[in-house]
Amino acid sequence: MLGKVASLLQRVGPSASHNAFLTRCFLHGSLLRIHPSVSEALASQEPVVALESTIITHGMPYPHNLRTAQEVEGIVRASGATPATVGVLGGRVHVGLSEEELCFLARSEAPLKVSRRDLPYALSQGLSGGTTVSATMTAAHRAGIPVFVTGGVGGVHRGGESTMDVSADLTELGRTPVAVVSAGVKSILDIGRTLEYLETQGVCVATFGSSRDFPAFFAPRSGFVSPYNVKDEREAAALIASALALGLGSGVLIAVPIPEEQAAVGQEIEEAIQRALTESREKGITGREVTPFVLKRVSELTQGKSLEANMALIRNNAVVGSGIARALVTLRQEGQTPSMRRERQTDQASAVVIGGINVDFIAKVKQEKLVMGQTNPGSVGQSFGGVGRNLADCLTRLGVQPLFISALGVDALSESALSYCTHMNTSGVARLQDHSTATYCAVITEKGELGVGVGDMDIHQRITEQYVSRFEERLATASLVCLDGNIPVSTIDYVCGIASKHRVPVWFEPTNVDKACKPFLSDSWKALSFFSPNLAELRAVNQALGLPVPAVVPSSLDDVLGSALALSRPLLEHLRCVVVTLGPHGVLLCGDAEGGAVSLQGAEYKHQPGGRLCGVHYPAIPISAGDIVNVSGAGDSLAAGLMAGMLQGQDSDTCVKMGLLAADMSLRSHDPVSPALSSTTVSPEQVRARRWPPVTWQWPG
């Protein structure tokens, strides 16, 4: 244990803060353990509910504490979610506990009460304890769990304006994007100042139900009101989804009133609380000693009724919180958060993109040529890429809201990537423990050309047939499915099989020469509708199919166009269109000749033997070398712009020109997909408003 800590300290540096140290420890996986059941549920996009453990270690005596923990976990499971009780055992944060681990915490004689402040110490000393609301929120966020159920949150203590006794729960709600479902706060606290403090921290507070009355744990009404209320689980989920999509970095507090059948007992308990508070003042008890005295005295005065009511509250919160977690998953799968509903168009909503998401590090040298073996002066920047991610990003910005299916690790890079992609429907992105988020490092020349690239893409192989099959219904009803070449061959074969069965058009976007051949290793390619290779990838595919390929690579543009059309011809026996990307020379559209154009539309397609094929060449939009900032996402933007036009029902000419507009904007952007892309900047109206280089025609001989 000490060896791991020492190693991590060396990486962090002696001046790093506790937070930086803890974050780095978490991200290296040595101090955070996610239970397999929780990890599997997260990877499968199933609902998960985080639970705290101070109720086990400090909230109730044994065996009531163990029984309550087991009952709450059982309620969560019965409600269709996976429980993830958080605790600290032997210097590691556990997200999800086994039966033996629950028993260990319940029987512990002197467990540590672990708040956010205490985490570094507990972990460095190898201690065990129960996590408070603030520590549980921290761990839940690291694991990717958005919903956390507890009994009640802490608050501003009475007299807090002079003692500064304010619970860390409140500041945690202000800086950690997790939704906390609780019964409000105990009336022994200053509820008015607690709500004011939450407002200062930017925390959205809503009462669950038809009233805005803010509950006081044992009482359904505290005399104060919440800013908002949510009538049911779906409204609560929509509120949480909107908060997460905005990327505010703060949490949401859902306050659940005590059940009606417990209200009478709650009133009796409230009277006991007031009496206990009076006694504490008479005895001169102050500061942090007040709360334990009052809780013990209330239990005595109510002859244990407060303990029973406490357990009933937690059970009720577990039911409500599990329902919210389920509704949140449903909203994500449907792509129906309020912002998504406003953005998307009905007939475009069922598009699906399956492919990679990377964190890119782009280094651009300040000279025309890259000199190997020495340091090249230049600039280095971070961006977010991956062919699949670029396509989904671009489509989203152009008014389509595709479901994006991919895989990320559980690390800082994945958190950054998801934060950047909040405008996208990423409900199909799995979070995988013990796997690294894909990274790509590219060194480009002053002209924007790739000099050398290094990629760590192993996680893309985790986008398996088994995982993707969870979205089979979406695939079977999609308006378009787009695959990138990073995903496994078996996944491509599976999706092509679904598409063939349900007559769903599929676009295959290759990522390099080797990966371009994946669908063509079997008959899966015959289920494709669209294929967008460059000339080298097109040659490789013909070779994979055992077709003759000229030994000499053409050099002149006329020869390139002729070669591309000839190599596309055999593929068009089954494909609707081959889109050959030509870099600075634009794009060649190859397909059936229909009224002097290549047809991209139509519910079904089958090439007629003897039918006339043609190729239409669209030159690229002229751009000077000095204006090219980044070439890494231009091809993806071209494809996505073309797809967006297709999904809007535009003619082929408009579709291709929308793609060229999107590519031009991305060439001028530091990001692979230009943030300036929108349905306004790339649209049929923008196409008609521009003067375009003349389109040329290449007819077969």
PDB file of C-alpha atoms in Angstrom, residues 153 170 173 180 182 184-185 191 194-208 211-215 225-230 239 250-256:
ATOM      1  CA  VAL A 153     -28.300  15.757   3.952  1.00  0.00           C
ATOM      2  CA  LEU A 170     -23.686  21.530   1.000  1.00  0.00           C
ATOM      3  CA  LEU A 173     -23.590  19.610  -3.791  1.00  0.00           C
ATOM      4  CA  VAL A 180     -29.056  13.514  -4.233  1.00  0.00           C
ATOM      5  CA  SER A 182     -33.116  12.747   0.453  1.00  0.00           C
ATOM      6  CA  GLY A 184     -34.640  17.160   3.170  1.00  0.00           C
ATOM      7  CA  VAL A 185     -32.696  18.083   6.316  1.00  0.00           C
ATOM      8  CA  ILE A 191     -33.313  25.018   7.391  1.00  0.00           C
ATOM      9  CA  THR A 194     -29.403  25.793   4.616  1.00  0.00           C
ATOM     10  CA  LEU A 195     -31.600  26.653   1.619  1.00  0.00           C
ATOM     11  CA  GLU A 196     -29.901  30.043   1.284  1.00  0.00           C
ATOM     12  CA  TYR A 197     -26.488  28.365   1.330  1.00  0.00           C
ATOM     13  CA  LEU A 198     -27.575  25.884  -1.347  1.00  0.00           C
ATOM     14  CA  GLU A 199     -28.696  28.800  -3.514  1.00  0.00           C
ATOM     15  CA  THR A 200     -25.299  30.457  -3.043  1.00  0.00           C
ATOM     16  CA  GLN A 201     -23.656  27.211  -4.134  1.00  0.00           C
ATOM     17  CA  GLY A 202     -25.798  27.103  -7.292  1.00  0.00           C
ATOM     18  CA  VAL A 203     -27.599  23.890  -6.289  1.00  0.00           C
ATOM     19  CA  CYS A 204     -30.978  23.256  -7.918  1.00  0.00           C
ATOM     20  CA  VAL A 205     -33.444  22.167  -5.191  1.00  0.00           C
ATOM     21  CA  ALA A 206     -36.840  20.623  -5.923  1.00  0.00           C
ATOM     22  CA  THR A 207     -39.449  18.914  -3.741  1.00  0.00           C
ATOM     23  CA  PHE A 208     -40.729  15.588  -5.066  1.00  0.00           C
ATOM     24  CA  SER A 211     -46.145  20.663  -3.397  1.00  0.00           C
ATOM     25  CA  ARG A 212     -43.122  22.946  -3.080  1.00  0.00           C
ATOM     26  CA  ASP A 213     -43.040  22.506   0.725  1.00  0.00           C
ATOM     27  CA  PHE A 214     -39.500  21.635   1.737  1.00  0.00           C
ATOM     28  CA  PRO A 215     -39.525  18.587   4.063  1.00  0.00           C
ATOM     29  CA  VAL A 225     -40.451  26.115   0.361  1.00  0.00           C
ATOM     30  CA  SER A 226     -38.226  24.722  -2.358  1.00  0.00           C
ATOM     31  CA  PRO A 227     -37.589  26.846  -5.452  1.00  0.00           C
ATOM     32  CA  TYR A 228     -39.237  24.122  -7.567  1.00  0.00           C
ATOM     33  CA  ASN A 229     -41.095  20.839  -7.428  1.00  0.00           C
ATOM     34  CA  VAL A 230     -41.119  17.773  -9.701  1.00  0.00           C
ATOM     35  CA  LEU A 239     -34.421  18.016 -14.399  1.00  0.00           C
ATOM     36  CA  SER A 250     -23.075  21.294  -9.430  1.00  0.00           C
ATOM     37  CA  GLY A 251     -25.501  18.739  -8.076  1.00  0.00           C
ATOM     38  CA  VAL A 252     -29.279  18.557  -7.735  1.00  0.00           C
ATOM     39  CA  LEU A 253     -31.168  18.009  -4.459  1.00  0.00           C
ATOM     40  CA  ILE A 254     -34.496  16.156  -4.734  1.00  0.00           C
ATOM     41  CA  ALA A 255     -36.312  16.483  -1.389  1.00  0.00           C
ATOM     42  CA  VAL A 256     -38.816  13.668  -0.745  1.00  0.00           C
TER      43      VAL A 256
END
